[in-house]
Coordinates of C-alpha atoms in Angstrom, one line a residue:
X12 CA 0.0 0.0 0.0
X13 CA 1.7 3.2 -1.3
X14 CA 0.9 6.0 1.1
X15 CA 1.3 10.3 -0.6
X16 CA 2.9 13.1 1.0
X17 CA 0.6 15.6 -0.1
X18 CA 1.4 19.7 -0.7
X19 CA -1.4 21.5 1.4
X20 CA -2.5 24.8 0.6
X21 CA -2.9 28.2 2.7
X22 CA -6.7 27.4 3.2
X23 CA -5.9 23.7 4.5
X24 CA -3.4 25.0 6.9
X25 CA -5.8 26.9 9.0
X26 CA -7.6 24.3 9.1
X27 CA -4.9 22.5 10.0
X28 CA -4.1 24.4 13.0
X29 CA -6.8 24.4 15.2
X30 CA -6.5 20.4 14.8
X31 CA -2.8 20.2 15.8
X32 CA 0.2 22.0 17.6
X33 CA 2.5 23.7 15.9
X34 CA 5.5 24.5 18.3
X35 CA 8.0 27.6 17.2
X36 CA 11.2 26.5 15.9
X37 CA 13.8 27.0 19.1
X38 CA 17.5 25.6 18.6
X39 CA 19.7 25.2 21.7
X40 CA 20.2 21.9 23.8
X41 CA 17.0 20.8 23.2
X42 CA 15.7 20.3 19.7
X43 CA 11.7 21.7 19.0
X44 CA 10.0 20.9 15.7
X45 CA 7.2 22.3 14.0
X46 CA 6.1 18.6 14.6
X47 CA 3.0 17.2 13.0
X48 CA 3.6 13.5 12.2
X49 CA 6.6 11.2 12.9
X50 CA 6.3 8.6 9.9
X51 CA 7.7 5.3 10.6
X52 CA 7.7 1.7 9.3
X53 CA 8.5 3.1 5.7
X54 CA 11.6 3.8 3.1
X55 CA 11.7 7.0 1.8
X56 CA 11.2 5.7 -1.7
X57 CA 7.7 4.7 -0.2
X58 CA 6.9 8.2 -0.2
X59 CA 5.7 10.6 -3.1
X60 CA 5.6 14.0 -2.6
X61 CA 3.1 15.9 -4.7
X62 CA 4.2 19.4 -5.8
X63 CA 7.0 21.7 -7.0
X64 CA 8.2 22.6 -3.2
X65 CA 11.1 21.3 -1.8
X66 CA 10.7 18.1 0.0
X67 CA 11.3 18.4 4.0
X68 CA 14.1 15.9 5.0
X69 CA 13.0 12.6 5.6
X70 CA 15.6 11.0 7.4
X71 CA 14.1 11.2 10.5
X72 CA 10.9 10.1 9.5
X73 CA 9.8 13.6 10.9
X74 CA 7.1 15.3 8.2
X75 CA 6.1 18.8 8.9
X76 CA 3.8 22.0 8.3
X77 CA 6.0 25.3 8.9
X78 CA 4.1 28.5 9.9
X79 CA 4.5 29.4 6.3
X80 CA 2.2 29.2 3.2
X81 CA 2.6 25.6 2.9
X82 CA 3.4 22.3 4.2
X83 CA 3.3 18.3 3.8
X84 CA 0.5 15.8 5.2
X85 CA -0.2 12.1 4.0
X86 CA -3.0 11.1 1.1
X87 CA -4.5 8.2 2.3
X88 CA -6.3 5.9 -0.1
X89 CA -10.3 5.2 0.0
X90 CA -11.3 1.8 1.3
X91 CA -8.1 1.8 3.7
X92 CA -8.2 0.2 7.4
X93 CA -6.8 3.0 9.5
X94 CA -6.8 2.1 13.7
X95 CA -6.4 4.6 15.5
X96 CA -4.6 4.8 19.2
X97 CA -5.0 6.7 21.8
X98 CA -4.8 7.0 25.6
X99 CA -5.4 3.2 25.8
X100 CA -8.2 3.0 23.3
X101 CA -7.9 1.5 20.1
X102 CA -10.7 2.5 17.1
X103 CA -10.4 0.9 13.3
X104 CA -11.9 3.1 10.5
X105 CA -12.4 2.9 6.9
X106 CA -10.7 6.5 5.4
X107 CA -12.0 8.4 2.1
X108 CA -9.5 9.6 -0.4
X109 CA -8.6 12.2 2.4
X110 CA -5.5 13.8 3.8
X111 CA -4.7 12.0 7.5
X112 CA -5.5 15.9 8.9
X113 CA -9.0 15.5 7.1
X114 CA -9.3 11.8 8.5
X115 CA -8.9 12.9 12.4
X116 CA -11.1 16.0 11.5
X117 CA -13.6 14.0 10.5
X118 CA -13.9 12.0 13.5
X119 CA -13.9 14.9 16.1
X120 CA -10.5 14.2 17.1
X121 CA -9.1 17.2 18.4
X122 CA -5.4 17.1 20.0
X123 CA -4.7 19.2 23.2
X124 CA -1.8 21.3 22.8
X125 CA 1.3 18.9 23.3
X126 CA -0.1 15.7 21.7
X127 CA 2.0 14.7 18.5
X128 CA 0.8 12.1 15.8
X129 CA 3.1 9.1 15.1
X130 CA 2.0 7.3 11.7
X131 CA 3.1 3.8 11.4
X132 CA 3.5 2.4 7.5
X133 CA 4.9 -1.4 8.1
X134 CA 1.8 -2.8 8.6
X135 CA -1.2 -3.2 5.6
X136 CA -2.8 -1.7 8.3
X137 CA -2.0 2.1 8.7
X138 CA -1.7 2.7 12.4
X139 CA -2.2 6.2 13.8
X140 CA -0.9 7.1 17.7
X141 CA -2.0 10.2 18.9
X142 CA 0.1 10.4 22.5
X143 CA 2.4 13.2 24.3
X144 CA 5.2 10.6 24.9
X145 CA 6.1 8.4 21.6
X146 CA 9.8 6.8 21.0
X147 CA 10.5 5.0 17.6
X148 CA 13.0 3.9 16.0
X149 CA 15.0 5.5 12.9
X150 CA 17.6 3.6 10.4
X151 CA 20.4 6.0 9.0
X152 CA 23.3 5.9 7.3
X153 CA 26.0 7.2 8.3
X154 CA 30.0 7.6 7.7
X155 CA 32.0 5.2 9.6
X156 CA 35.3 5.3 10.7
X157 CA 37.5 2.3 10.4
X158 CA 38.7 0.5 13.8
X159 CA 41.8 -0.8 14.7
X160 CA 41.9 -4.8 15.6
X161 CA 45.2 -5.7 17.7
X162 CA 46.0 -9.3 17.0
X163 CA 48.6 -11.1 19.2
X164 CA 51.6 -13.2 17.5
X165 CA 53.7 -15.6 19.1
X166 CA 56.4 -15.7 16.3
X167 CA 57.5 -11.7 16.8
X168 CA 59.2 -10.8 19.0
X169 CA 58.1 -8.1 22.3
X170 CA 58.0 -4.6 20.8
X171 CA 57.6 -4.9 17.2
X172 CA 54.2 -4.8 14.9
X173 CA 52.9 -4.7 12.0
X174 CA 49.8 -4.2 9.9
X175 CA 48.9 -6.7 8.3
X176 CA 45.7 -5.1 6.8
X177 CA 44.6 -1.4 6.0
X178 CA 41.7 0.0 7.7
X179 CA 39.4 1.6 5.2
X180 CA 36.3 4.0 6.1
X181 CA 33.1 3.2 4.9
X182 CA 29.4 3.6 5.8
X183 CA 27.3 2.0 7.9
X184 CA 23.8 1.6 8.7
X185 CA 22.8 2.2 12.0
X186 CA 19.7 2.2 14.7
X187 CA 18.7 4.8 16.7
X188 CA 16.0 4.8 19.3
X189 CA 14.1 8.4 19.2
X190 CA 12.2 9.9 22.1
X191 CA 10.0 12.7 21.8
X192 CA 7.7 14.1 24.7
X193 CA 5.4 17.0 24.6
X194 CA 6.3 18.1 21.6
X195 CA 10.6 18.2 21.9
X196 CA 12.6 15.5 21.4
X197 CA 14.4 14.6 24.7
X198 CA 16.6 11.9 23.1
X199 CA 18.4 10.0 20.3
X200 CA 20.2 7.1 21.3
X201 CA 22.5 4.6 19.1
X202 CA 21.0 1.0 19.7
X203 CA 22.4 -0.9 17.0
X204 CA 24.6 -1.5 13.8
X205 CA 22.9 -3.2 11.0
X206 CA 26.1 -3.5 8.5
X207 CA 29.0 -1.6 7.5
X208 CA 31.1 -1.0 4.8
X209 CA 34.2 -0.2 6.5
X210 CA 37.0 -2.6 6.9
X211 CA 39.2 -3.2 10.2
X212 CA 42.4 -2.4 10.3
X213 CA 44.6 -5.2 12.0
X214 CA 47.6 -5.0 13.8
X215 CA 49.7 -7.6 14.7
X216 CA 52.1 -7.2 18.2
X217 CA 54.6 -9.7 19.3
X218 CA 54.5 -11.4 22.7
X219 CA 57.8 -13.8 22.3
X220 CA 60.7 -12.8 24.6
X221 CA 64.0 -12.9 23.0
X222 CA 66.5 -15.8 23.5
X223 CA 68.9 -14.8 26.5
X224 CA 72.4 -14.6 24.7
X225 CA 74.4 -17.9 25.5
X226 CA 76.7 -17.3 28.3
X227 CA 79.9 -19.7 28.1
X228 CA 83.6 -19.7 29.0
X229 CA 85.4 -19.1 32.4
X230 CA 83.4 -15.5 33.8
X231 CA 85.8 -15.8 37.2
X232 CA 84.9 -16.8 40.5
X233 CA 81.0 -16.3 41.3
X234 CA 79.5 -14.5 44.1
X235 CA 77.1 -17.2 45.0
X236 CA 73.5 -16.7 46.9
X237 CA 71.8 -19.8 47.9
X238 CA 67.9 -20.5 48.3
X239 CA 66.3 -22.4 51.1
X240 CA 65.6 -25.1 48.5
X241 CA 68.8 -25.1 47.0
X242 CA 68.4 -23.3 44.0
X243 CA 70.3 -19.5 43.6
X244 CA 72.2 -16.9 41.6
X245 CA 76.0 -16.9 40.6
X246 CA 76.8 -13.4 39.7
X247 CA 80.1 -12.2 38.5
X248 CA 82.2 -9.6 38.3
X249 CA 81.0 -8.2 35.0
X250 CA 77.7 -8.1 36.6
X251 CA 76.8 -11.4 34.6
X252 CA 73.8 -13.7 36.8
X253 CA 73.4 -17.2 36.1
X254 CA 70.8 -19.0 38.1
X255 CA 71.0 -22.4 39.2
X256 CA 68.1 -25.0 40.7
X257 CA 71.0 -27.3 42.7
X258 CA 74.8 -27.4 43.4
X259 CA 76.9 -30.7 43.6
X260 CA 80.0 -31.5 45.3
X261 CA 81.8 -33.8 43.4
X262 CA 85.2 -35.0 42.2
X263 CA 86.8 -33.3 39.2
X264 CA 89.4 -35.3 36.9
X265 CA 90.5 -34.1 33.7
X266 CA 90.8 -36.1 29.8
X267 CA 91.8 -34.6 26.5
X268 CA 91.5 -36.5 23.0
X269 CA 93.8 -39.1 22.0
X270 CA 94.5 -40.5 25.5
X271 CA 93.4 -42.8 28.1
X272 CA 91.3 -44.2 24.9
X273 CA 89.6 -40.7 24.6
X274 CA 87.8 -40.4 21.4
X275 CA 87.2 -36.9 19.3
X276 CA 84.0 -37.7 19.3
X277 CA 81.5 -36.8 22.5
X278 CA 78.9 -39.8 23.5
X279 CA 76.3 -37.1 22.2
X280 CA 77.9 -36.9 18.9
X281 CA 79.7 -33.6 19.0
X282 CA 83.7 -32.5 18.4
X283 CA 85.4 -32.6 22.3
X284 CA 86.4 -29.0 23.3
X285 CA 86.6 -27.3 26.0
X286 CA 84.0 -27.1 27.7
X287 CA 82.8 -30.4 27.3
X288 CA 82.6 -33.1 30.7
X289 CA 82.0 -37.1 30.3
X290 CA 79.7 -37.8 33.5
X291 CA 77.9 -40.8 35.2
X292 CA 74.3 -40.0 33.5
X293 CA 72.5 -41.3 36.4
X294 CA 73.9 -38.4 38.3
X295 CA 73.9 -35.7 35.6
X296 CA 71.6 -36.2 32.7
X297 CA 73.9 -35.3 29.0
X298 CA 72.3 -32.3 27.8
X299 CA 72.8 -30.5 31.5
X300 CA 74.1 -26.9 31.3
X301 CA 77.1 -26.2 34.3
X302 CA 79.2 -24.0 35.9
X303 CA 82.1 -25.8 37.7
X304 CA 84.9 -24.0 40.1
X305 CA 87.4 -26.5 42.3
X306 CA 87.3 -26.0 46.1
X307 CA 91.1 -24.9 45.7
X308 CA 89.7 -21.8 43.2
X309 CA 89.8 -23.5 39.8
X310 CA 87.9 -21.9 37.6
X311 CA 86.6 -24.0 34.8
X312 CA 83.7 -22.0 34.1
X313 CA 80.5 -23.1 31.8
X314 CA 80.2 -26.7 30.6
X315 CA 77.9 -29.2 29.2
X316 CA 77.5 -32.9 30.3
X317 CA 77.9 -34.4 26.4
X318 CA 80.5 -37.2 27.3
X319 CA 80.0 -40.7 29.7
X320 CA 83.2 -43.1 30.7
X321 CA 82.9 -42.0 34.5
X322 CA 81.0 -43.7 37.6
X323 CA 79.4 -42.0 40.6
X324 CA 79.7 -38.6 41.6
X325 CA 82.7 -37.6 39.3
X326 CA 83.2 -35.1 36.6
X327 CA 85.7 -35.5 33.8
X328 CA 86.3 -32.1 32.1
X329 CA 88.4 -32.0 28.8
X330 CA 91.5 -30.0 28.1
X331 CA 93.3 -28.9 24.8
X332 CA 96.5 -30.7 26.0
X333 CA 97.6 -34.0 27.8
X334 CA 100.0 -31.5 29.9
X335 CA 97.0 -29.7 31.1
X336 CA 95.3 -32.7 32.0
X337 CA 98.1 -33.6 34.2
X338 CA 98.3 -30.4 35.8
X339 CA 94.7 -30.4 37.2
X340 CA 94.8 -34.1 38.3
X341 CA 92.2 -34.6 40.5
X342 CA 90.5 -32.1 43.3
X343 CA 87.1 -31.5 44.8
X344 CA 84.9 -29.5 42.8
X345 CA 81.9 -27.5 43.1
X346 CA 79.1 -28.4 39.9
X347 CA 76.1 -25.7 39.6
X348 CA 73.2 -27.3 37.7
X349 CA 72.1 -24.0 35.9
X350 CA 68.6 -23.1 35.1

């Protein structure tokens, strides 16, 4: 059912006035129209408007008569069902080919002074409220900015990001819910968004921490402070920390390649060097990161269990040279298990 915005003339006005109020246009916080119907329940493209005037805008659904010469009111078409609301009762009529002005005219309804006329089109049934409180609900378009996504990823590192995808303004339609009470609208509020055409923009951050840099080699005699469970901190002179989760006090020998039936080749697979200790691997597991120092303040610094050919609690740490091995002997050690 297509529903006409009709073009009244100066003689239908003054009629029109003594039906309806017609409040002053005031601007400041709160917004007064020259309010006669709020049309809802319709697309604009649902409404014709007869005459060479310019249309009123219908974005709000708002159509109304200014104190001019002219103004807008709906054709309704003959044979139409037309209910009619208010103050609780509810009254179904069958209209002419009259204006909705003409319609309430011609059954004796006369507004009081702040009553307002809300005109519902989504039904077959045309549905007139006449009521000093009325709230509907308004679809718009309107522009819409872009907004920014962060997206965590584990393979960068803290402190770095990217954008992976370019955020791109668009428009979206949205709802508003639209209160108007004795004549002034008292609030517009954003209920919902139906769709957009904007696209996210999305950021990726990194969350993983950077590898610690490998400490090895002899860093000097260690400042060592112990835990009630055992674990603690070596810290050095060059303000290097190493923890460790247990210290050992074991026996320290010393092999080098080529002797003794050393191989060149670790129980692990890797090249001997220094740094490298055989142990029992019931006692140390191969793979175990150390720091070792003798009780007599030998420092042989960082090592890594790779090697087996010794029993119990002793640690055979390789030299360059037979000479050296010979040197160190044998002598009570210190072993930090480090973290």
């Amino acid at each position: 059912m297509r529903h006409h915005l009709q073009r009244k003339s100066h003689g239908r006005l003054t009629a029109l006035f003594a039906l309806v109020t017609v409040l002053a246009a005031s601007f400041g916080a709160t917004t007064w129209s020259q309010a006669l119907y709020i049309v809802t329940g319709v697309e604009e493209a649902a409404i014709v408007l007869d005459g060479s005037q310019e249309a009123p805008d219908l974005g709000s659904r708002m159509v109304y008569t200014g104190s001019g010469r002219s103004g807008f009111d709906i054709m309704l078409t003959s044979g139409q069902t037309v209910r009619i609301e208010r103050d609780g009762q509810t009254e179904s009529v069958r209209c002419k080919t009259e204006t909705i002005s003409q319609l309430l005219h011609r059954m004796d309804i006369t507004l009081s002074p702040l009553e307002m006329v809300a005109v519902d089109l989504s039904e077959e049934e045309l549905v007139i409220s006449i009521s000093e409180d009325i709230t509907f609900y308004e679809e718009v378009s309107e522009p819409a900015s872009y907004e920014t996504v962060r997206v965590a990823n584990p393979d960068m590192l803290k402190g770095e990001e990217q954008v992976v995808q370019e955020g791109v303004d668009g428009v979206r339609t949205s709802v508003y819910e639209v209160v108007w009470s004795n004549g002034a609208q008292i609030s517009r509020q954003f209920v919902e968004e139906l769709d957009s055409t904007a696209v996210d923009e999305i950021i990726e951050y990194g969350t993983a921490s950077p590898e610690p840099e490998e400490v090895s080699g002899n860093l000097g005699t260690p400042t060592v402070a112990k835990n009630a469970d055992g674990s603690g901190t070596l810290t050095f002179a060059d303000g290097t920390t190493l923890r460790f989760s247990s210290a050992k006090a074991m026996t320290a020998t010393a092999y080098t390649a080529g002797h003794g039936g050393a191989d060149y080749t670790t129980a692990t697979g890797t090249l001997v060097d220094v740094g490298t200790v055989a142990v029992d691997r019931s006692v140390i597991p191969l793979g175990t990161k150390l720091y070792i120092v003798t009780n007599d303040g030998i420092v042989y610094g960082t090592a890594v269990a790779r090697d087996t050919g010794v029993r119990g609690n002793v640690i055979d740490l390789y030299y360059n040279t037979y000479r050296e091995c010979i040197e160190f002997g044998r002598r009570s050690c210190t072993v930090y298990i480090l973290e």
